[in-house]
XYZ file of C-alpha atoms in Angstrom:
741
model
C 13.734 3.474 25.114
C 15.426 2.080 21.876
C 14.668 2.892 17.978
C 14.549 2.323 14.856
C 13.492 4.543 11.316
C 12.259 3.286 8.007
C 12.868 5.339 4.899
C 11.904 5.281 1.372
C 14.628 3.753 -1.196
C 16.366 2.010 1.519
C 15.659 -1.048 3.574
C 17.064 -2.374 7.192
C 20.365 -4.074 6.923
C 20.439 -7.818 7.309
C 23.791 -8.145 8.017
C 25.713 -5.190 9.473
C 29.081 -6.268 9.293
C 31.363 -3.893 7.121
C 29.098 -1.492 6.786
C 30.419 1.288 8.197
C 27.171 4.447 7.704
C 27.338 6.874 10.748
C 25.055 9.394 12.104
C 24.691 11.307 15.368
C 24.806 8.619 18.105
C 23.961 5.413 15.954
C 26.653 3.554 14.100
C 26.700 0.981 12.057
C 30.096 -0.572 13.272
C 28.179 -0.406 16.750
C 26.984 -3.745 15.970
C 28.826 -7.033 16.662
C 29.891 -8.898 13.747
C 26.939 -11.070 11.962
C 24.171 -8.649 13.648
C 21.462 -7.236 12.326
C 19.830 -3.910 12.076
C 16.993 -5.148 14.728
C 19.072 -6.233 17.257
C 20.851 -4.841 19.705
C 23.772 -2.697 19.176
C 26.710 -2.820 21.424
C 26.147 0.597 22.955
C 22.325 -0.622 23.507
C 23.273 -3.582 25.108
C 25.297 -1.558 28.172
C 22.443 0.996 28.091
C 19.604 -2.246 29.075
C 23.169 -3.767 31.144
C 23.544 -0.610 33.245
C 19.955 0.261 34.057
C 18.690 -3.576 34.903
C 21.662 -3.142 37.355
C 20.262 -0.036 38.894
C 16.584 -0.231 38.449
C 13.923 -3.534 39.167
C 10.873 -2.182 37.790
C 11.911 -1.159 34.007
C 9.957 -0.404 31.111
C 11.510 -0.577 27.465
C 10.180 1.483 24.957
C 10.543 -0.082 21.560
C 10.193 3.725 19.175
C 10.149 1.553 15.548
C 8.260 -0.150 12.653
C 9.838 -2.331 12.559
C 9.247 -5.630 14.874
C 12.686 -6.035 16.378
C 14.212 -8.912 18.217
C 13.786 -8.226 21.757
C 14.808 -11.903 23.140
C 17.418 -10.082 25.449
C 13.938 -8.927 27.546
C 14.040 -12.902 28.349
C 17.346 -12.918 30.123
C 15.875 -9.322 32.106
C 13.208 -10.316 34.699
C 13.474 -6.096 35.874
C 11.548 -5.642 32.709
C 7.950 -5.368 33.493
C 6.502 -4.079 30.276
C 7.543 -4.116 27.338
C 5.404 -0.529 24.898
C 5.526 -1.079 21.726
C 5.135 2.419 19.738
C 5.878 3.000 15.849
C 5.421 6.413 14.614
C 3.530 8.681 16.582
C 3.189 12.020 14.783
C 2.932 15.146 15.989
C 1.305 14.392 19.130
C 1.912 10.758 19.818
C 4.814 11.459 21.993
C 2.221 12.812 24.592
C -0.464 9.742 25.072
C 2.931 8.002 25.878
C 3.546 9.863 28.778
C -0.487 9.602 29.885
C -0.470 5.873 28.884
C 2.796 5.322 30.855
C 1.326 7.491 34.110
C -2.341 4.881 33.985
C -3.858 8.598 32.336
C -4.925 6.529 29.917
C -5.666 2.920 29.232
C -3.098 1.332 25.985
C -5.640 -0.718 24.177
C -3.504 -2.138 20.985
C -2.970 -5.006 19.109
C 0.710 -5.910 17.757
C 0.591 -5.485 13.732
C 3.288 -7.722 13.244
C 4.387 -11.616 14.491
C 7.591 -10.448 17.262
C 10.581 -14.070 16.496
C 13.571 -14.227 18.593
C 15.258 -15.945 15.935
C 15.114 -13.759 12.253
C 17.589 -15.860 11.237
C 14.337 -18.927 11.456
C 11.689 -17.090 8.749
C 11.241 -18.508 5.693
C 12.058 -15.230 3.521
C 15.754 -14.715 5.419
C 17.151 -15.888 2.263
C 15.374 -14.516 -0.374
C 14.778 -10.364 0.654
C 17.118 -7.337 0.278
C 20.512 -6.729 -2.282
C 20.343 -9.149 -5.678
C 20.954 -8.870 -9.252
C 20.841 -10.857 -12.438
C 24.003 -12.251 -13.739
C 23.049 -12.980 -16.568
C 20.646 -10.110 -17.979
C 23.773 -7.737 -19.970
C 21.665 -6.730 -22.318
C 19.015 -5.311 -20.597
C 21.432 -2.603 -18.557
C 19.814 0.515 -18.326
C 21.946 3.119 -20.022
C 24.939 5.002 -18.421
C 23.805 8.189 -19.221
C 20.697 7.491 -17.122
C 21.245 10.001 -13.787
C 19.949 7.442 -11.410
C 20.311 4.100 -11.818
C 23.408 3.716 -14.368
C 24.367 1.165 -16.137
C 22.082 -1.713 -14.051
C 20.926 -5.189 -14.697
C 18.251 -6.224 -13.144
C 17.496 -7.360 -10.027
C 15.250 -9.848 -8.795
C 13.471 -10.809 -5.516
C 11.105 -14.301 -4.369
C 8.507 -14.585 -2.849
C 9.240 -18.116 -1.628
C 7.250 -18.257 0.912
C 4.215 -19.170 -0.737
C 1.113 -18.073 1.909
C 3.041 -18.143 4.825
C 3.676 -15.005 5.402
C 4.139 -13.785 8.868
C 2.034 -15.598 11.797
C 0.386 -17.593 8.712
C 3.561 -19.567 9.198
C 4.165 -19.209 12.512
C 1.094 -21.244 14.019
C 0.843 -23.109 10.885
C 3.993 -25.007 11.164
C 4.290 -24.875 15.412
C 2.038 -28.047 15.215
C 4.526 -29.910 15.055
C 7.314 -28.032 12.800
C 8.914 -25.426 15.029
C 8.709 -24.308 19.371
C 6.382 -22.289 18.846
C 7.211 -21.055 22.365
C 10.781 -20.725 22.527
C 11.062 -18.785 18.061
C 7.911 -16.456 18.925
C 7.846 -14.149 21.413
C 4.724 -12.465 21.229
C 1.992 -13.032 18.444
C 0.676 -11.311 15.919
C -2.121 -9.613 17.730
C -1.272 -9.813 20.954
C -1.136 -7.021 23.024
C -1.720 -6.317 27.077
C -4.440 -3.440 29.172
C -3.687 -2.171 32.402
C -7.815 -4.047 32.764
C -9.290 -7.831 32.095
C -11.900 -8.134 30.005
C -13.568 -11.602 29.546
C -15.525 -12.873 25.857
C -18.012 -15.395 25.267
C -18.891 -16.257 21.555
C -22.326 -16.546 21.276
C -23.721 -19.448 18.276
C -22.809 -19.022 15.167
C -26.110 -18.697 12.592
C -25.216 -19.065 8.428
C -28.028 -16.764 6.504
C -27.774 -15.002 3.154
C -23.664 -16.530 2.343
C -23.615 -14.808 5.575
C -22.394 -16.638 9.136
C -22.947 -14.129 12.064
C -21.794 -14.251 15.272
C -22.120 -12.364 18.694
C -19.293 -11.670 21.380
C -19.614 -10.387 24.957
C -17.120 -8.604 26.040
C -16.798 -7.340 29.549
C -14.578 -5.048 31.809
C -12.977 -7.527 34.532
C -11.113 -5.538 35.765
C -10.840 -2.002 37.761
C -9.878 -0.234 35.352
C -11.811 0.827 32.359
C -10.981 0.520 28.418
C -11.208 -1.103 25.551
C -10.643 -4.374 23.982
C -10.260 -5.943 20.813
C -11.320 -8.988 18.897
C -9.695 -10.961 17.034
C -12.160 -13.466 14.707
C -10.412 -16.407 13.443
C -11.105 -19.476 10.965
C -8.701 -23.062 10.928
C -9.974 -24.199 7.369
C -9.867 -28.479 6.976
C -6.350 -28.989 4.944
C -5.691 -32.021 3.284
C -2.000 -32.736 2.510
C -0.142 -32.621 -0.823
C -3.698 -30.506 -1.401
C -4.093 -26.389 -2.008
C -2.218 -24.763 0.240
C -3.509 -23.473 3.744
C -2.692 -21.667 6.643
C -4.247 -22.807 10.007
C -4.858 -19.530 11.493
C -6.418 -16.753 9.540
C -8.358 -13.668 10.604
C -11.454 -13.329 8.865
C -13.375 -10.233 10.927
C -12.159 -8.173 13.701
C -14.118 -5.948 15.968
C -13.300 -2.603 18.437
C -14.699 -2.335 22.580
C -16.344 1.076 23.288
C -14.535 2.369 26.280
C -16.057 0.489 29.263
C -16.676 1.186 33.209
C -15.786 -1.991 35.386
C -17.838 -4.927 35.369
C -19.314 -3.744 32.083
C -19.720 -5.601 29.023
C -20.322 -5.209 25.282
C -21.578 -7.395 22.544
C -20.318 -6.662 19.299
C -22.166 -8.654 16.570
C -19.161 -10.217 14.347
C -20.066 -10.790 9.799
C -18.695 -12.674 7.610
C -19.448 -14.396 4.427
C -18.731 -18.363 3.208
C -16.839 -17.657 0.292
C -14.164 -15.646 2.510
C -13.085 -18.917 3.605
C -13.039 -20.140 -0.125
C -8.773 -21.132 -1.364
C -7.397 -19.928 -3.808
C -6.660 -23.548 -6.398
C -3.760 -22.512 -8.157
C -3.906 -25.608 -9.551
C -6.049 -27.406 -10.152
C -9.777 -25.278 -11.236
C -8.075 -22.052 -11.605
C -10.593 -19.884 -8.585
C -11.696 -20.171 -5.501
C -13.246 -22.901 -3.819
C -14.706 -23.675 0.146
C -13.751 -27.751 0.066
C -15.732 -29.555 1.922
C -15.072 -30.052 5.674
C -15.158 -28.435 9.122
C -13.763 -24.674 9.571
C -12.671 -23.711 12.960
C -14.452 -20.198 13.189
C -12.871 -19.268 16.647
C -11.619 -15.692 18.934
C -9.243 -15.326 19.944
C -7.162 -13.469 22.312
C -4.048 -13.225 19.741
C -3.351 -15.445 16.889
C -1.978 -18.101 19.106
C -4.421 -18.541 21.959
C -7.490 -19.012 21.168
C -11.018 -18.400 23.458
C -13.707 -19.940 22.162
C -14.822 -21.788 19.707
C -16.962 -23.649 16.312
C -17.298 -25.227 13.458
C -19.170 -24.035 10.172
C -19.694 -28.009 8.788
C -19.636 -27.655 4.401
C -20.925 -30.484 3.522
C -19.301 -30.820 -0.094
C -17.042 -28.673 -2.192
C -18.476 -24.658 -3.209
C -16.481 -24.180 -6.469
C -16.597 -20.227 -7.014
C -14.408 -20.534 -10.767
C -17.343 -18.476 -12.089
C -16.969 -15.718 -8.730
C -17.777 -14.367 -5.697
C -20.278 -12.672 -4.718
C -18.466 -9.607 -4.879
C -16.412 -10.362 -7.962
C -17.289 -8.694 -11.552
C -15.704 -11.446 -13.659
C -14.596 -14.537 -12.604
C -10.905 -14.766 -11.079
C -8.242 -17.140 -12.828
C -4.894 -17.219 -13.250
C -3.343 -15.066 -14.323
C -0.494 -14.034 -13.910
C 1.602 -17.801 -14.180
C 4.347 -16.041 -16.445
C 5.227 -14.466 -12.537
C 5.690 -17.765 -10.889
C 8.761 -18.471 -12.471
C 11.419 -21.480 -11.804
C 11.127 -21.724 -8.291
C 9.969 -24.372 -5.456
C 7.590 -22.595 -3.556
C 7.056 -23.731 0.446
C 4.832 -26.041 0.918
C 2.640 -27.931 4.308
C 3.421 -30.500 2.489
C 4.544 -33.636 5.306
C 5.011 -31.229 7.903
C 6.832 -28.028 5.714
C 9.391 -30.970 4.475
C 10.380 -29.115 1.715
C 11.828 -26.426 4.391
C 15.310 -26.291 3.318
C 15.144 -26.358 -0.327
C 12.151 -24.122 -0.311
C 13.982 -21.314 1.425
C 17.107 -22.056 0.279
C 18.646 -18.550 -1.031
C 17.560 -17.571 -4.954
C 20.119 -18.819 -8.008
C 21.261 -15.094 -10.442
C 20.150 -15.793 -13.365
C 16.972 -16.151 -14.689
C 15.351 -18.550 -17.001
C 15.882 -18.666 -20.187
C 11.902 -19.318 -20.876
C 11.722 -16.317 -18.765
C 14.513 -14.555 -20.083
C 12.472 -14.425 -23.182
C 9.671 -12.725 -22.197
C 11.702 -9.847 -20.582
C 10.161 -6.158 -21.318
C 11.680 -2.347 -20.539
C 12.445 0.046 -22.584
C 14.936 -1.406 -25.080
C 12.826 -3.879 -26.892
C 9.484 -3.030 -26.088
C 7.470 -2.617 -29.550
C 4.409 -0.588 -30.018
C 1.330 -2.452 -30.912
C -0.539 -1.891 -34.089
C -3.914 -3.049 -35.538
C -4.184 -2.381 -39.565
C -8.545 -2.549 -38.303
C -8.157 0.483 -35.341
C -10.148 3.273 -36.627
C -8.838 6.897 -35.621
C -10.602 8.775 -32.954
C -12.915 11.294 -33.017
C -10.400 14.653 -31.715
C -10.865 18.629 -31.514
C -14.594 18.189 -32.132
C -16.120 21.321 -29.503
C -19.493 19.894 -29.823
C -19.711 22.121 -25.855
C -20.217 19.679 -23.744
C -18.545 19.737 -20.201
C -16.798 17.301 -18.465
C -18.782 18.671 -15.321
C -22.255 17.448 -17.431
C -20.765 14.092 -16.441
C -20.234 14.600 -12.721
C -21.780 12.136 -10.851
C -22.873 9.866 -14.050
C -21.306 6.097 -14.887
C -18.089 5.696 -16.256
C -20.388 3.410 -18.507
C -22.783 6.347 -19.116
C -22.741 6.724 -23.387
C -21.479 10.675 -22.975
C -18.476 9.963 -22.463
C -17.520 9.628 -26.038
C -19.717 12.677 -27.677
C -17.176 14.166 -24.339
C -13.670 12.648 -25.527
C -14.690 13.895 -29.007
C -14.171 17.710 -28.159
C -10.728 16.565 -26.710
C -7.079 17.136 -28.606
C -4.182 15.014 -28.805
C -2.078 17.395 -26.588
C -4.693 17.631 -23.844
C -4.864 13.331 -23.938
C -1.304 14.059 -23.770
C -0.454 16.950 -21.383
C -2.528 14.978 -18.949
C -1.182 11.552 -19.215
C 2.059 12.966 -19.415
C 2.118 15.814 -16.775
C -0.158 13.603 -13.783
C 2.434 14.048 -11.295
C 1.525 15.870 -7.774
C -1.337 17.737 -10.247
C -3.447 16.431 -12.612
C -3.492 18.452 -15.713
C -6.382 20.473 -16.968
C -8.124 20.422 -20.699
C -9.349 23.198 -21.429
C -11.586 21.952 -24.258
C -14.175 20.265 -21.907
C -13.878 23.050 -19.174
C -11.219 20.167 -17.529
C -10.106 22.134 -14.083
C -5.956 21.230 -13.281
C -6.294 19.594 -9.363
C -3.091 20.420 -6.832
C -2.876 16.550 -5.285
C -0.311 15.737 -2.652
C 2.525 13.199 -0.840
C 0.982 10.958 1.988
C 0.551 9.413 3.596
C 0.417 10.014 6.713
C 0.170 13.995 6.308
C -0.792 16.409 3.066
C 3.115 17.277 2.252
C 2.584 20.196 -0.919
C 6.879 19.839 -2.351
C 6.618 23.379 -3.961
C 4.451 25.494 -1.809
C 5.976 24.483 0.815
C 2.543 23.931 2.975
C 2.690 20.759 4.492
C -0.854 19.411 7.198
C -0.672 17.847 10.486
C 1.582 14.451 11.049
C -0.527 11.694 12.373
C 0.938 8.221 13.425
C 2.307 6.277 11.044
C 0.854 3.048 9.451
C 1.457 0.726 11.892
C 0.292 2.950 14.160
C -3.394 2.995 13.662
C -2.792 -1.072 12.521
C -2.468 -1.414 16.282
C -5.092 -0.088 17.067
C -7.033 -2.504 15.269
C -9.909 0.239 15.622
C -11.735 0.848 12.020
C -13.722 3.874 13.677
C -10.472 5.729 14.285
C -9.077 4.578 10.692
C -12.233 6.348 9.653
C -11.625 9.611 11.396
C -7.924 9.796 10.082
C -9.327 9.872 7.211
C -11.752 12.118 7.977
C -8.405 14.728 8.934
C -6.664 13.876 5.810
C -10.340 14.950 3.854
C -10.964 18.344 6.175
C -6.536 18.910 5.599
C -7.393 18.668 2.318
C -9.777 21.804 1.678
C -7.888 24.109 3.588
C -4.716 22.758 1.265
C -7.165 23.001 -1.763
C -6.195 19.624 -2.398
C -7.778 16.982 -4.118
C -6.190 14.364 -3.942
C -4.298 12.146 -1.635
C -0.871 9.691 -2.208
C -1.920 7.146 0.065
C -3.078 5.210 1.864
C -0.315 2.615 1.366
C -0.830 -0.621 2.502
C 1.682 -3.357 1.340
C 2.774 -6.143 3.394
C 4.951 -6.816 6.079
C 6.652 -9.496 4.433
C 9.381 -8.828 6.642
C 10.161 -6.419 9.395
C 13.004 -5.576 7.277
C 11.092 -3.502 4.767
C 12.462 -0.157 4.750
C 8.515 1.088 4.097
C 6.875 -1.089 6.928
C 6.067 2.519 8.708
C 3.926 3.426 5.285
C 2.468 0.259 5.716
C -0.077 -1.636 7.522
C 0.596 -5.162 8.157
C 1.995 -9.097 7.932
C -1.844 -9.771 6.851
C -3.684 -8.755 4.338
C -7.582 -8.272 5.852
C -6.200 -6.362 9.075
C -4.661 -4.209 6.407
C -7.650 -3.836 4.112
C -9.680 -3.113 7.038
C -7.995 -0.125 8.032
C -6.652 0.805 4.893
C -10.796 0.821 3.792
C -11.440 3.468 5.742
C -9.297 6.087 5.252
C -9.513 5.298 1.554
C -13.774 5.233 1.847
C -14.142 8.494 5.009
C -11.399 10.800 2.341
C -13.270 9.467 -1.306
C -16.571 10.629 0.579
C -15.258 14.322 1.001
C -14.140 13.984 -3.432
C -10.224 13.404 -1.543
C -9.314 10.740 -4.127
C -7.257 8.410 -2.417
C -4.387 7.274 -4.487
C -4.307 2.816 -2.573
C -0.706 2.574 -3.361
C 1.592 0.726 -4.479
C -0.551 -1.746 -6.695
C 1.243 -4.305 -6.278
C 4.321 -6.564 -4.466
C 6.163 -3.637 -3.495
C 7.244 -4.951 0.025
C 10.966 -4.398 -0.371
C 12.765 -1.077 -1.512
C 15.677 -2.605 -2.547
C 16.417 -2.370 -6.091
C 12.972 -1.015 -6.790
C 14.742 1.411 -8.922
C 16.267 -1.511 -10.479
C 14.228 -3.565 -13.095
C 13.146 -5.870 -9.363
C 11.808 -8.701 -11.312
C 9.427 -10.027 -8.111
C 8.529 -13.782 -8.074
C 5.187 -15.054 -6.585
C 2.924 -17.336 -6.970
C -0.839 -16.634 -7.831
C -2.148 -18.030 -4.742
C -0.479 -15.777 -2.605
C -0.658 -12.946 -4.146
C -4.465 -12.422 -4.324
C -4.853 -14.250 -0.578
C -2.106 -11.908 1.131
C -0.908 -8.693 -1.785
C -3.867 -7.902 -3.556
C -6.131 -8.810 -0.357
C -5.618 -5.109 0.787
C -6.464 -3.419 -2.591
C -8.887 -5.607 -3.360
C -10.859 -4.656 0.077
C -10.828 -0.795 -0.216
C -11.992 -0.986 -3.863
C -14.594 -3.509 -3.311
C -15.367 -1.163 -0.541
C -15.522 1.866 -2.458
C -17.643 0.010 -5.399
C -20.412 -1.085 -2.876
C -20.780 2.409 -2.068
C -21.232 4.104 -5.608
C -17.672 4.825 -6.449
C -17.109 7.964 -8.107
C -20.901 7.908 -9.859
C -21.808 8.439 -6.088
C -19.455 11.263 -5.404
C -16.382 8.732 -4.513
C -13.874 9.070 -6.148
C -10.796 6.908 -6.119
C -7.152 6.324 -7.774
C -4.583 3.351 -7.907
C -0.731 3.951 -7.734
C 1.036 1.216 -9.305
C 4.670 0.041 -7.927
C 8.626 0.533 -9.496
C 8.789 -3.247 -9.248
C 8.061 -6.659 -11.623
C 5.648 -9.329 -10.953
C 7.515 -11.320 -12.882
C 9.037 -10.326 -16.493
C 6.401 -7.598 -16.340
C 6.541 -3.635 -15.133
C 3.995 -3.011 -13.147
C 2.202 0.074 -13.951
C 2.246 -1.621 -17.515
C 1.001 -5.387 -16.446
C -2.718 -5.869 -17.887
C -3.449 -8.851 -16.137
C -2.980 -6.678 -13.461
C -4.330 -3.649 -14.052
C -7.252 -4.284 -16.667
C -8.230 -7.909 -15.963
C -8.036 -8.372 -11.772
C -8.311 -4.421 -10.871
C -10.934 -2.741 -14.024
C -12.559 -6.351 -15.270
C -12.787 -8.564 -11.553
C -12.990 -5.883 -8.836
C -14.951 -3.320 -11.114
C -12.214 -0.211 -10.454
C -13.402 3.075 -12.619
C -10.706 5.549 -12.298
C -7.715 7.351 -12.655
C -3.620 4.686 -12.602
C -1.408 6.541 -11.675
C 3.080 5.866 -12.033
C 4.558 5.786 -8.916
C 7.514 8.819 -9.361
C 7.778 9.169 -12.817
C 12.059 9.041 -13.628
C 11.850 6.506 -16.297
C 14.442 4.017 -15.239
C 15.267 2.860 -18.386
C 11.579 0.480 -17.603
C 8.485 3.378 -17.454
C 7.071 3.983 -20.481
C 4.342 5.607 -20.741
C 3.174 4.098 -24.069
C 3.590 1.231 -22.899
C 1.893 1.967 -19.230
C -1.300 3.156 -21.252
C -1.836 0.561 -23.555
C -1.917 -1.553 -20.014
C -4.247 -0.236 -18.586
C -2.445 2.876 -16.846
C -3.733 5.675 -16.712
C -0.955 8.631 -16.371
C 2.375 9.289 -15.053
C 3.562 10.141 -12.001
C 6.183 13.604 -13.291
C 5.955 18.123 -13.305
C 7.896 18.083 -16.513
C 8.929 16.490 -19.551
C 11.209 13.432 -18.974
C 10.935 12.122 -22.709
C 9.029 8.554 -21.827
C 6.356 10.073 -20.691
C 5.640 11.315 -23.161
C 2.817 9.040 -25.188
C 4.825 7.614 -29.228
C 3.029 7.077 -32.262
C 0.121 10.068 -31.631
C -0.799 9.464 -35.679
C -1.415 5.293 -34.859
C -5.442 5.372 -34.285
C -4.705 2.116 -31.979
C -2.154 4.688 -29.640
C -4.931 7.305 -29.907
C -7.766 4.972 -28.988
C -6.128 4.002 -25.588
C -4.846 7.924 -25.153
C -8.660 8.330 -25.303
C -9.485 5.446 -22.864
C -6.801 6.767 -19.964
C -8.057 10.280 -20.406
C -11.799 8.906 -19.607
C -9.691 6.861 -16.705
C -8.890 11.053 -15.097
C -11.489 13.032 -16.166
C -14.083 10.272 -14.629
C -12.015 10.354 -11.230
C -11.162 14.396 -11.684
C -14.528 15.403 -12.425
C -16.339 13.061 -9.331
C -13.895 14.965 -6.436
C -13.738 18.125 -4.416
C -11.419 19.661 -7.406
C -14.610 19.987 -9.697
C -17.162 20.407 -6.983
C -19.485 23.160 -7.688
C -18.445 25.997 -4.772
C -14.969 25.395 -5.958
C -14.999 25.282 -9.513
C -14.447 28.394 -11.183
C -14.921 28.767 -15.015
C -13.030 32.159 -15.328
C -10.114 33.263 -14.077
C -8.077 32.234 -11.209
C -7.806 34.122 -8.421
C -3.608 34.729 -8.775
C -4.576 35.261 -12.162
C -7.089 38.144 -10.842
C -4.632 39.101 -8.406
C -2.022 40.118 -11.448
C -4.014 41.599 -13.710
C -5.234 44.303 -10.844
C -2.128 44.849 -10.313
C -0.993 45.076 -13.860
C -3.790 47.195 -13.819
C -2.512 49.511 -11.401
C 2.156 49.188 -12.488
C 0.554 50.691 -15.909
C -1.827 52.753 -14.188
C 0.908 54.629 -11.713
C 3.178 54.231 -14.767
C 0.468 56.682 -17.565
C 0.685 58.847 -14.281
C 4.366 59.406 -13.890
C 4.945 59.641 -17.425
C 2.195 62.299 -17.737
C 4.225 64.409 -14.513
C 7.721 64.153 -15.727
C 6.304 65.025 -20.162
C 4.273 67.892 -18.113
C 7.782 68.956 -16.525
C 9.474 68.842 -19.071
C 7.190 70.677 -21.300
C 7.229 73.185 -18.409
C 11.140 73.265 -18.689
C 10.338 74.238 -22.460
C 8.634 76.889 -22.438
C 10.506 78.341 -19.344
C 13.949 77.984 -21.683
């Protein structure tokens, strides 16, 4: 067994040279010079050699949520099998034992690609620590206890859409020797039995493509199999960037006995194969040509395929069927002066595009950079001060199940005071604050992502397996049962909000929180995350889907991490899981149907704008295009010199993840009409999410005293009675003594 841990706030080291960290038997000094943390240490190499020299049948267990360099397996024929075993939760290792002894037949598929040489990946030179050398005027004050004297950091997503298997499969068309680079493809996984898959004819109706897949267990052991469907779009050299392999649909069989078959029906929208044309139309376009739709054993090995022909370009610049507003170019400011990797001429610009980024921010971008030092609160002389403190008698409970645009909300919001709105915005950490004027109760929110943990009462739930482990099941039903389990435990713990699921992308294997996230693929991440989120929300627990968006590395995330990425990559990959979750929730009725949902924004910058105050992200994409309604919470609010409640609510944020005064989590300019209008909108978001949660369910809500308050009152009464009784006894004794004398 070899293991690698992950952790919040730290990524895995890319170069072990000079590092001295030691904990238990793990020592950075145990790594040969120049090696990275996802290769074997010298002690592990010695262990492998010792075991293989003495045993002919070796099973290697890779206990890591981050893919590792397992190229040494090729040199040791004694290693007959490899088991990828990410974080298992409280009881998962029991299942590992049952797999090893044959009681359980494994049926998982890799959620990431295992490669032999990480230095050949296009992200290699553009990940990790990088700080600007020309941003001194934006330094965080030395008095900041977390990151004193810090200048803005940066990361360049130079690989464009070519992340994970999308790069390796596309590059296999002449740019790389695939078999020498890729060891285990995305979607790869073995079983103790064998299966065949037969693809039925594809059909198209009302914009949806449908086909059946017949799966047959041809082996001698019962088991399950995964159906993976991909599409390969037509590509014009120098045109819109497109990967040659793109996961488009997935499903998993029931348990099949030897000889048994099951027919699975796969369906997806034709428009799901459209590409985002950021340079031309500024929207989604399905270009004419043949789209090869296949069922695969993994991203590389095709079982069968058919073509779907698009006669002429289909322009979705007015919006796709699932869009509430037409997607348009919104993030040109975050593209930066960067050369992005292109498929043109067989990745001819690979060396230039993937070279290490310069350390100075271009002056044009620098002019747009905003943190707390140069932010100015907007004003509008025509803005009208909203009504506050009206006391019209309306309560938020009357709007449980009402649409977000119901006109009665305006009457309700008139009751709120400035202080109440500020408290709900400023003190949104591990709770939503109460508002007595409208009968809003306080609700409790807890950390995830694989459990519920109350940081104040120290009550915690069962720990489920890590997100990447769940993704490796490729089992949406299992992901749903995970969300149901979280919701059941939330009911027992009186918790209404869940800081999860987390669905950032495994852009690199070195991500410190890859264990929380699902995959290198946006669709797989979205399908698994959506099931968990929907299951929780249907039971009245609002999931905070996080971290929105591009929070794919830990290094520098507190230090104004300016993340540069082009819009096509954002929309087709990094936004995709969030889009799926929001739209799935909306299609089920959203909060107005009793399915509340929330969003947690991220620490990093999108270009020159903090993600927690990026209006194009939080308003234009999340709310306008996707139709989200509800609470957008910051990541943990510790100021960091750029987090500011006022700036956040002016740009689509709703509340701050902190439960104490951090100064900048309080709204400033509360005497300015435009500011109060934004406070009112943010308060509405918080109320809308909260009133549709289990916290405001009739069986849970109490408009009277809370149980702990009643208990304290009873104790006070008992103690008061005891004190009075004691005083009477003392007085009588004193009086008797006085009379005797």
